[in-house]
Amino acid sequence: NGRWKRHFGKRISETTIGIIGLGRIGTRVLNRIYSLGTPSLLLNDLHPNPELDRKFKIEWADKETIYKDSDVISIHVPLTNSTNNMVTKKELEIMKSDAIIINTSRGGIINEEDLYNVMNSGHLSGAAIDVFENEPYDGKLNQIDNCLLTSHMGSMSIDCRVRMEIEATEDVIRFLQGKPLNKEVPIEEYESRKQGF
């Protein structure tokens, strides 16, 4: 629109960043964040990795502490019965009024209606959402200017898609040979997918 508009923000080193889910992707996000500065890091995972304690200056915290104390929250968990609607109005409203939430994991983890209502009320300074309960997305979050919506682009690179196909094929072969799988879907995630989550 030809407008030149700048916004004040916070330096990463002066920011508290919460990461929920420290598997392969969450750990990669942690590495990249840490390379940009030394923020205060609050982490949550079902199976905390002690290697991360040795590598980074971090604090393991419960989810409520992360919601309450973080300036930026990045979510990296599978969609299961326990993560479906993990972030609702209750969690969003205990976040700082100028906090940002990012979901690049699975749709259904953040309740989209609640996120719309909370952001429409002026709470939260932003959200970045790459995954939706129903895709392609055509919901009310489109009306929120400070809500960045992308079309499930997280894995949309040629090398990533090729790697995903190779890994799936390798596990099919391992299964047929009676060997343990490398990328086995956790039973809870499998059950959630069967139920349509």
Coordinates of N, CA and C in Angstrom, one line a residue:
N1 N 0.8 -1.2 0.0 CA 0.0 0.0 0.0 C 0.9 1.3 0.0
G2 N 2.2 1.1 -0.1 CA 3.0 2.3 -0.1 C 3.2 2.9 1.2
R3 N 2.9 2.3 2.3 CA 3.0 2.9 3.6 C 4.3 2.5 4.2
W4 N 5.0 3.3 4.9 CA 6.2 3.1 5.7 C 5.9 3.1 7.1
K5 N 5.8 2.0 7.8 CA 5.3 2.0 9.2 C 6.3 1.0 9.9
R6 N 6.9 1.6 11.0 CA 7.8 0.8 11.8 C 7.2 0.5 13.2
H7 N 7.6 -0.6 13.8 CA 7.0 -1.0 15.1 C 8.2 -1.2 16.0
F8 N 8.0 -0.7 17.3 CA 9.0 -1.0 18.3 C 8.8 -2.5 18.7
G9 N 9.8 -3.1 19.1 CA 9.8 -4.5 19.5 C 10.8 -4.7 20.6
K10 N 11.1 -6.0 20.8 CA 12.1 -6.4 21.8 C 13.2 -7.1 21.2
R11 N 14.5 -6.9 21.7 CA 15.6 -7.7 21.2 C 15.4 -9.1 21.7
I12 N 15.8 -10.1 20.9 CA 15.7 -11.5 21.3 C 16.4 -11.7 22.6
S13 N 17.5 -11.1 22.9 CA 18.3 -11.3 24.1 C 17.5 -10.8 25.3
E14 N 16.5 -10.0 25.1 CA 15.7 -9.4 26.2 C 14.3 -10.0 26.2
T15 N 14.1 -11.2 25.6 CA 12.8 -11.8 25.4 C 12.8 -13.1 26.1
T16 N 11.7 -13.5 26.7 CA 11.5 -14.8 27.2 C 10.7 -15.6 26.2
I17 N 11.3 -16.7 25.7 CA 10.7 -17.5 24.7 C 10.4 -18.9 25.2
G18 N 9.1 -19.3 25.1 CA 8.7 -20.6 25.5 C 8.5 -21.5 24.4
I19 N 9.0 -22.7 24.5 CA 8.9 -23.7 23.4 C 8.2 -24.9 24.1
I20 N 7.1 -25.3 23.5 CA 6.3 -26.5 24.0 C 6.5 -27.6 22.9
G21 N 7.2 -28.7 23.3 CA 7.5 -29.8 22.4 C 8.9 -29.6 21.9
L22 N 9.8 -30.5 22.4 CA 11.2 -30.4 22.0 C 11.7 -31.7 21.3
G23 N 10.9 -32.1 20.4 CA 11.3 -33.2 19.5 C 12.3 -32.7 18.5
R24 N 12.3 -33.4 17.3 CA 13.2 -33.0 16.3 C 13.0 -31.5 15.8
I25 N 11.8 -31.1 15.6 CA 11.6 -29.8 15.1 C 11.7 -28.7 16.2
G26 N 11.2 -29.0 17.3 CA 11.3 -28.0 18.5 C 12.8 -27.8 18.8
T27 N 13.6 -28.8 18.8 CA 15.0 -28.7 19.1 C 15.7 -27.9 18.0
R28 N 15.3 -28.1 16.8 CA 15.9 -27.2 15.7 C 15.5 -25.8 15.9
V29 N 14.3 -25.5 16.2 CA 13.9 -24.1 16.5 C 14.7 -23.6 17.7
L30 N 14.9 -24.3 18.7 CA 15.7 -23.9 19.8 C 17.1 -23.5 19.4
N31 N 17.7 -24.3 18.6 CA 19.1 -24.0 18.1 C 19.1 -22.7 17.3
R32 N 18.1 -22.5 16.5 CA 18.1 -21.3 15.7 C 17.8 -20.0 16.5
I33 N 16.9 -20.2 17.5 CA 16.7 -19.0 18.4 C 17.9 -18.7 19.1
Y34 N 18.6 -19.7 19.7 CA 19.8 -19.5 20.5 C 20.9 -18.8 19.7
S35 N 20.9 -19.1 18.4 CA 22.0 -18.5 17.6 C 21.8 -17.0 17.3
L36 N 20.6 -16.5 17.6 CA 20.3 -15.1 17.4 C 20.5 -14.2 18.6
G37 N 20.8 -14.8 19.7 CA 21.0 -14.1 21.0 C 20.9 -15.1 22.1
T38 N 20.8 -14.6 23.3 CA 20.7 -15.5 24.5 C 19.5 -15.1 25.2
P39 N 18.3 -15.5 24.7 CA 17.0 -15.2 25.4 C 16.9 -16.1 26.6
S40 N 15.9 -15.7 27.4 CA 15.5 -16.5 28.5 C 14.6 -17.6 27.9
L41 N 14.9 -18.9 28.1 CA 14.2 -20.0 27.5 C 13.5 -20.8 28.5
L42 N 12.2 -21.0 28.3 CA 11.3 -21.8 29.1 C 10.9 -23.0 28.2
L43 N 11.2 -24.2 28.6 CA 10.9 -25.4 27.7 C 10.0 -26.4 28.4
N44 N 9.2 -27.0 27.6 CA 8.3 -28.1 28.1 C 8.2 -29.2 27.1
D45 N 8.4 -30.4 27.6 CA 8.3 -31.6 26.8 C 7.9 -32.8 27.7
L46 N 7.2 -33.8 27.2 CA 6.9 -34.9 28.0 C 8.1 -35.7 28.4
H47 N 9.2 -35.7 27.6 CA 10.4 -36.4 27.9 C 11.6 -35.4 27.8
P48 N 11.8 -34.6 28.9 CA 12.9 -33.6 28.8 C 14.3 -34.3 28.4
N49 N 15.0 -33.6 27.5 CA 16.3 -34.1 27.0 C 17.4 -33.5 27.8
P50 N 18.1 -34.3 28.7 CA 19.2 -33.7 29.5 C 20.3 -33.1 28.6
E51 N 20.5 -33.6 27.4 CA 21.5 -33.0 26.5 C 21.3 -31.5 26.3
L52 N 20.0 -31.1 26.2 CA 19.7 -29.7 26.0 C 20.2 -28.8 27.2
D53 N 20.1 -29.4 28.4 CA 20.6 -28.7 29.6 C 22.1 -28.4 29.5
R54 N 22.8 -29.3 28.9 CA 24.2 -29.1 28.8 C 24.6 -28.1 27.7
K55 N 23.8 -28.0 26.7 CA 24.1 -27.2 25.6 C 23.6 -25.8 25.7
F56 N 22.4 -25.6 26.4 CA 21.8 -24.3 26.4 C 21.6 -23.8 27.9
K57 N 21.4 -22.5 28.0 CA 21.0 -22.0 29.3 C 19.4 -22.0 29.3
I58 N 18.8 -23.0 29.8 CA 17.4 -23.2 29.7 C 16.7 -23.5 31.0
E59 N 15.4 -23.4 31.1 CA 14.7 -23.8 32.3 C 13.5 -24.6 31.8
W60 N 13.3 -25.8 32.4 CA 12.2 -26.6 32.1 C 11.0 -26.1 33.0
A61 N 9.9 -26.0 32.4 CA 8.7 -25.4 33.1 C 7.4 -26.1 32.7
D62 N 6.4 -25.9 33.5 CA 5.1 -26.5 33.1 C 4.5 -25.5 32.1
K63 N 3.5 -26.0 31.4 CA 2.9 -25.2 30.4 C 2.3 -23.9 30.9
E64 N 1.7 -23.9 32.1 CA 1.1 -22.7 32.6 C 2.1 -21.6 32.8
T65 N 3.3 -22.0 33.3 CA 4.4 -21.0 33.5 C 4.8 -20.4 32.1
I66 N 4.9 -21.3 31.1 CA 5.2 -20.8 29.8 C 4.2 -19.8 29.3
Y67 N 2.9 -20.2 29.4 CA 1.9 -19.3 29.0 C 1.9 -17.9 29.7
K68 N 2.2 -18.0 31.0 CA 2.2 -16.8 31.8 C 3.4 -15.9 31.6
D69 N 4.6 -16.5 31.5 CA 5.8 -15.7 31.5 C 6.5 -15.5 30.2
S70 N 6.1 -16.1 29.1 CA 6.8 -15.9 27.8 C 6.3 -14.7 27.0
D71 N 7.2 -14.2 26.3 CA 6.9 -13.1 25.4 C 6.5 -13.7 24.0
V72 N 7.1 -14.8 23.7 CA 6.8 -15.6 22.5 C 6.7 -17.1 22.8
I73 N 5.7 -17.7 22.3 CA 5.5 -19.1 22.5 C 5.4 -19.8 21.2
S74 N 6.3 -20.9 21.0 CA 6.3 -21.6 19.8 C 5.9 -23.1 20.1
I75 N 4.9 -23.6 19.4 CA 4.4 -24.9 19.7 C 4.8 -26.0 18.7
H76 N 5.3 -27.1 19.2 CA 5.8 -28.2 18.3 C 5.4 -29.6 18.9
V77 N 4.1 -29.9 18.9 CA 3.7 -31.1 19.4 C 2.8 -31.8 18.4
P78 N 2.7 -33.2 18.5 CA 1.7 -33.9 17.6 C 0.3 -33.6 18.1
L79 N -0.6 -33.9 17.2 CA -2.1 -33.8 17.6 C -2.5 -35.1 18.1
T80 N -2.8 -35.1 19.4 CA -3.3 -36.3 20.1 C -4.5 -35.9 20.9
N81 N -5.1 -36.9 21.6 CA -6.2 -36.6 22.5 C -5.8 -35.6 23.5
S82 N -4.6 -35.6 24.0 CA -4.2 -34.7 25.1 C -3.7 -33.4 24.6
T83 N -3.4 -33.2 23.3 CA -3.0 -31.9 22.8 C -4.1 -31.2 22.0
N84 N -5.2 -32.0 21.6 CA -6.3 -31.4 20.9 C -6.9 -30.3 21.8
N85 N -7.0 -29.1 21.3 CA -7.5 -27.9 22.1 C -6.6 -27.7 23.3
M86 N -5.3 -27.9 23.2 CA -4.4 -27.7 24.3 C -4.4 -26.2 24.7
V87 N -4.6 -25.3 23.7 CA -4.5 -23.9 23.9 C -5.9 -23.3 23.6
T88 N -6.6 -22.9 24.7 CA -8.0 -22.4 24.6 C -8.0 -21.0 25.2
K89 N -9.1 -20.4 25.3 CA -9.3 -19.0 25.9 C -8.6 -18.9 27.2
K90 N -8.7 -19.9 28.0 CA -8.0 -19.9 29.4 C -6.5 -19.7 29.3
E91 N -5.9 -20.4 28.4 CA -4.4 -20.3 28.3 C -4.1 -19.0 27.6
L92 N -4.8 -18.6 26.6 CA -4.5 -17.4 25.8 C -4.7 -16.1 26.7
E93 N -5.7 -16.2 27.6 CA -5.9 -15.0 28.5 C -4.9 -14.9 29.6
I94 N -4.2 -16.0 30.0 CA -3.1 -15.8 31.0 C -1.8 -15.4 30.4
M95 N -1.7 -15.4 29.0 CA -0.5 -14.9 28.4 C -0.4 -13.4 28.5
K96 N 0.8 -12.8 28.4 CA 1.0 -11.4 28.5 C 0.2 -10.7 27.4
S97 N -0.3 -9.5 27.6 CA -1.1 -8.9 26.6 C -0.4 -8.6 25.3
D98 N 1.0 -8.5 25.4 CA 1.8 -8.2 24.2 C 2.5 -9.4 23.7
A99 N 2.1 -10.6 24.2 CA 2.8 -11.8 23.8 C 2.4 -12.2 22.3
I100 N 3.2 -13.1 21.8 CA 3.0 -13.7 20.5 C 2.9 -15.2 20.6
I101 N 2.0 -15.8 19.9 CA 2.0 -17.3 19.9 C 2.1 -17.8 18.4
I102 N 2.9 -18.9 18.3 CA 3.2 -19.4 17.0 C 2.8 -20.9 17.0
N103 N 2.1 -21.4 16.0 CA 1.8 -22.8 15.9 C 2.1 -23.2 14.5
T104 N 3.2 -24.1 14.4 CA 3.5 -24.7 13.1 C 3.5 -26.2 13.2
S105 N 2.8 -26.7 14.2 CA 2.8 -28.1 14.4 C 1.6 -28.8 13.8
R106 N 0.4 -28.7 14.4 CA -0.8 -29.3 13.9 C -2.0 -28.4 14.2
G107 N -3.0 -28.4 13.2 CA -4.2 -27.7 13.5 C -5.0 -28.4 14.6
G108 N -5.8 -27.7 15.3 CA -6.6 -28.3 16.4 C -5.9 -28.1 17.8
I109 N -4.6 -27.8 17.8 CA -3.9 -27.6 19.1 C -4.3 -26.3 19.7
I110 N -4.4 -25.2 18.9 CA -4.9 -24.0 19.4 C -6.4 -23.9 18.9
N111 N -7.3 -23.6 19.8 CA -8.7 -23.5 19.5 C -8.8 -22.2 18.7
E112 N -9.2 -22.3 17.4 CA -9.2 -21.1 16.5 C -10.2 -20.1 16.9
E113 N -11.4 -20.6 17.3 CA -12.5 -19.6 17.7 C -12.0 -18.8 18.9
D114 N -11.4 -19.5 19.9 CA -10.9 -18.8 21.1 C -9.8 -17.8 20.7
L115 N -8.9 -18.2 19.8 CA -7.8 -17.3 19.4 C -8.4 -16.1 18.7
Y116 N -9.4 -16.3 17.9 CA -10.0 -15.1 17.2 C -10.6 -14.2 18.3
N117 N -11.4 -14.7 19.2 CA -12.1 -13.9 20.2 C -11.1 -13.2 21.1
V118 N -10.0 -13.8 21.5 CA -9.0 -13.2 22.4 C -8.3 -12.1 21.6
M119 N -7.9 -12.4 20.4 CA -7.2 -11.4 19.6 C -8.1 -10.2 19.2
N120 N -9.3 -10.5 18.9 CA -10.3 -9.5 18.6 C -10.5 -8.5 19.7
S121 N -10.4 -9.0 20.9 CA -10.6 -8.2 22.1 C -9.3 -7.3 22.4
G122 N -8.3 -7.5 21.6 CA -7.1 -6.7 21.8 C -6.0 -7.3 22.6
H123 N -6.2 -8.5 23.1 CA -5.2 -9.2 23.9 C -4.3 -10.0 22.9
L124 N -3.0 -10.0 23.2 CA -1.9 -10.5 22.4 C -1.5 -9.6 21.3
S125 N -0.2 -9.5 21.1 CA 0.2 -8.6 20.0 C 0.4 -9.3 18.7
G126 N 0.3 -10.6 18.7 CA 0.4 -11.3 17.4 C 0.2 -12.8 17.5
A127 N 0.0 -13.4 16.4 CA -0.1 -14.8 16.2 C 0.4 -15.2 14.9
A128 N 1.1 -16.3 14.8 CA 1.6 -16.8 13.5 C 1.1 -18.3 13.4
I129 N 0.2 -18.6 12.5 CA -0.4 -19.9 12.4 C -0.2 -20.5 11.0
D130 N 0.4 -21.7 10.9 CA 0.7 -22.4 9.7 C -0.2 -23.6 9.5
V131 N -0.9 -24.0 10.5 CA -1.7 -25.2 10.5 C -3.1 -24.9 11.0
F132 N -4.1 -25.6 10.4 CA -5.5 -25.3 10.8 C -6.3 -26.6 11.0
E133 N -7.4 -26.4 11.7 CA -8.2 -27.6 11.9 C -8.8 -28.1 10.6
N134 N -9.2 -27.2 9.7 CA -9.7 -27.5 8.4 C -8.9 -26.7 7.4
E135 N -8.3 -27.4 6.4 CA -7.5 -26.8 5.4 C -8.1 -27.1 4.0
P136 N -8.1 -26.1 3.1 CA -7.5 -24.7 3.3 C -8.4 -23.9 4.3
Y137 N -7.7 -23.0 5.0 CA -8.4 -22.2 6.0 C -9.2 -21.1 5.4
D138 N -10.4 -20.9 5.9 CA -11.2 -19.7 5.5 C -12.1 -19.2 6.7
G139 N -11.4 -19.0 7.8 CA -12.1 -18.6 9.0 C -11.9 -17.2 9.4
K140 N -12.4 -16.9 10.6 CA -12.4 -15.5 11.1 C -11.1 -14.9 11.4
L141 N -10.1 -15.8 11.6 CA -8.7 -15.2 11.9 C -8.2 -14.4 10.7
N142 N -8.8 -14.6 9.5 CA -8.5 -13.7 8.3 C -8.7 -12.3 8.6
Q143 N -9.6 -12.0 9.6 CA -10.0 -10.6 9.9 C -9.1 -9.9 10.9
I144 N -8.1 -10.6 11.4 CA -7.2 -10.1 12.5 C -5.9 -9.7 11.8
D145 N -5.7 -8.4 11.8 CA -4.5 -7.8 11.1 C -3.2 -8.4 11.6
N146 N -3.1 -8.6 12.9 CA -1.8 -9.0 13.5 C -1.7 -10.5 13.7
C147 N -2.5 -11.2 12.9 CA -2.5 -12.7 12.9 C -2.0 -13.1 11.5
L148 N -0.7 -13.6 11.5 CA -0.1 -14.0 10.2 C -0.5 -15.5 9.9
L149 N -1.2 -15.7 8.8 CA -1.7 -17.0 8.4 C -0.9 -17.5 7.2
T150 N -0.4 -18.7 7.3 CA 0.3 -19.2 6.1 C -0.4 -20.6 5.8
S151 N -0.2 -21.1 4.6 CA -1.0 -22.2 4.1 C -0.2 -23.5 4.3
H152 N 0.0 -23.9 5.6 CA 0.7 -25.2 5.9 C 2.0 -25.4 5.1
M153 N 2.9 -24.4 5.2 CA 4.1 -24.3 4.4 C 5.3 -24.9 5.1
G154 N 5.1 -25.4 6.4 CA 6.3 -25.8 7.2 C 7.1 -26.9 6.6
S155 N 6.6 -27.7 5.8 CA 7.4 -28.8 5.2 C 7.4 -28.7 3.7
M156 N 7.1 -27.5 3.1 CA 7.0 -27.4 1.7 C 8.3 -27.0 1.0
S157 N 9.3 -27.8 1.2 CA 10.5 -27.7 0.4 C 10.8 -29.0 -0.3
I158 N 11.4 -28.9 -1.5 CA 11.6 -30.2 -2.3 C 12.4 -31.2 -1.5
D159 N 13.5 -30.7 -0.8 CA 14.3 -31.7 -0.1 C 13.6 -32.3 1.1
C160 N 12.7 -31.5 1.8 CA 12.0 -32.0 2.9 C 11.0 -33.1 2.5
R161 N 10.3 -32.8 1.4 CA 9.3 -33.7 0.9 C 9.9 -35.0 0.4
V162 N 11.1 -34.9 -0.3 CA 11.8 -36.1 -0.7 C 12.2 -36.9 0.5
R163 N 12.8 -36.2 1.5 CA 13.2 -36.9 2.7 C 12.1 -37.6 3.4
M164 N 10.9 -37.0 3.5 CA 9.7 -37.6 4.1 C 9.3 -38.9 3.4
E165 N 9.4 -38.9 2.1 CA 9.0 -40.1 1.3 C 10.0 -41.2 1.5
I166 N 11.3 -40.8 1.5 CA 12.4 -41.8 1.7 C 12.2 -42.4 3.1
E167 N 12.0 -41.6 4.1 CA 11.9 -42.2 5.5 C 10.7 -43.1 5.6
A168 N 9.5 -42.7 5.0 CA 8.3 -43.5 5.0 C 8.6 -44.8 4.3
T169 N 9.2 -44.8 3.2 CA 9.5 -46.0 2.4 C 10.5 -46.9 3.2
E170 N 11.5 -46.3 3.8 CA 12.5 -47.1 4.6 C 11.8 -47.8 5.8
D171 N 10.8 -47.1 6.4 CA 10.1 -47.8 7.5 C 9.2 -48.9 7.1
V172 N 8.6 -48.7 5.9 CA 7.7 -49.8 5.3 C 8.6 -51.0 5.1
I173 N 9.8 -50.8 4.5 CA 10.7 -52.0 4.3 C 11.1 -52.6 5.7
R174 N 11.4 -51.7 6.7 CA 11.8 -52.3 8.0 C 10.6 -53.1 8.6
F175 N 9.4 -52.6 8.4 CA 8.3 -53.3 8.9 C 8.1 -54.7 8.3
L176 N 8.2 -54.7 6.9 CA 8.1 -55.9 6.2 C 9.2 -56.9 6.5
Q177 N 10.4 -56.4 7.0 CA 11.5 -57.3 7.4 C 11.4 -57.7 8.8
G178 N 10.4 -57.2 9.5 CA 10.3 -57.5 11.0 C 11.2 -56.7 11.9
K179 N 11.8 -55.6 11.4 CA 12.7 -54.8 12.2 C 12.0 -53.7 12.9
P180 N 12.6 -53.1 14.0 CA 11.9 -52.0 14.6 C 11.9 -50.8 13.7
L181 N 10.8 -50.0 13.8 CA 10.6 -48.8 13.0 C 11.4 -47.6 13.5
N182 N 11.9 -46.8 12.6 CA 12.7 -45.6 13.0 C 11.7 -44.4 13.3
K183 N 10.6 -44.3 12.6 CA 9.7 -43.2 12.7 C 8.3 -43.6 13.1
E184 N 8.2 -44.5 14.1 CA 6.9 -45.0 14.5 C 6.1 -43.9 15.1
V185 N 4.8 -43.9 14.6 CA 3.8 -42.9 15.1 C 3.4 -43.3 16.5
P186 N 3.6 -42.4 17.5 CA 3.1 -42.8 18.9 C 1.7 -43.3 18.9
I187 N 1.4 -44.3 19.7 CA 0.0 -44.9 19.7 C -1.1 -43.9 19.9
E188 N -0.8 -42.9 20.8 CA -1.8 -41.9 21.1 C -2.1 -41.0 19.9
E189 N -1.1 -40.7 19.1 CA -1.3 -39.9 17.9 C -2.0 -40.7 16.9
Y190 N -1.7 -42.0 16.8 CA -2.4 -42.9 15.8 C -3.8 -43.0 16.2
E191 N -4.2 -43.2 17.5 CA -5.6 -43.2 17.9 C -6.3 -41.9 17.6
S192 N -5.6 -40.8 17.8 CA -6.2 -39.5 17.5 C -6.6 -39.4 16.0
R193 N -5.6 -39.8 15.2 CA -5.8 -39.7 13.7 C -7.0 -40.6 13.3
K194 N -7.2 -41.8 13.9 CA -8.3 -42.6 13.6 C -9.6 -42.0 14.0
Q195 N -9.6 -41.2 15.0 CA -10.8 -40.5 15.5 C -11.1 -39.2 14.7
G196 N -10.2 -38.8 13.8 CA -10.4 -37.7 13.0 C -9.8 -36.4 13.5
F197 N -9.0 -36.4 14.5 CA -8.3 -35.2 15.0 C -7.2 -34.9 14.1

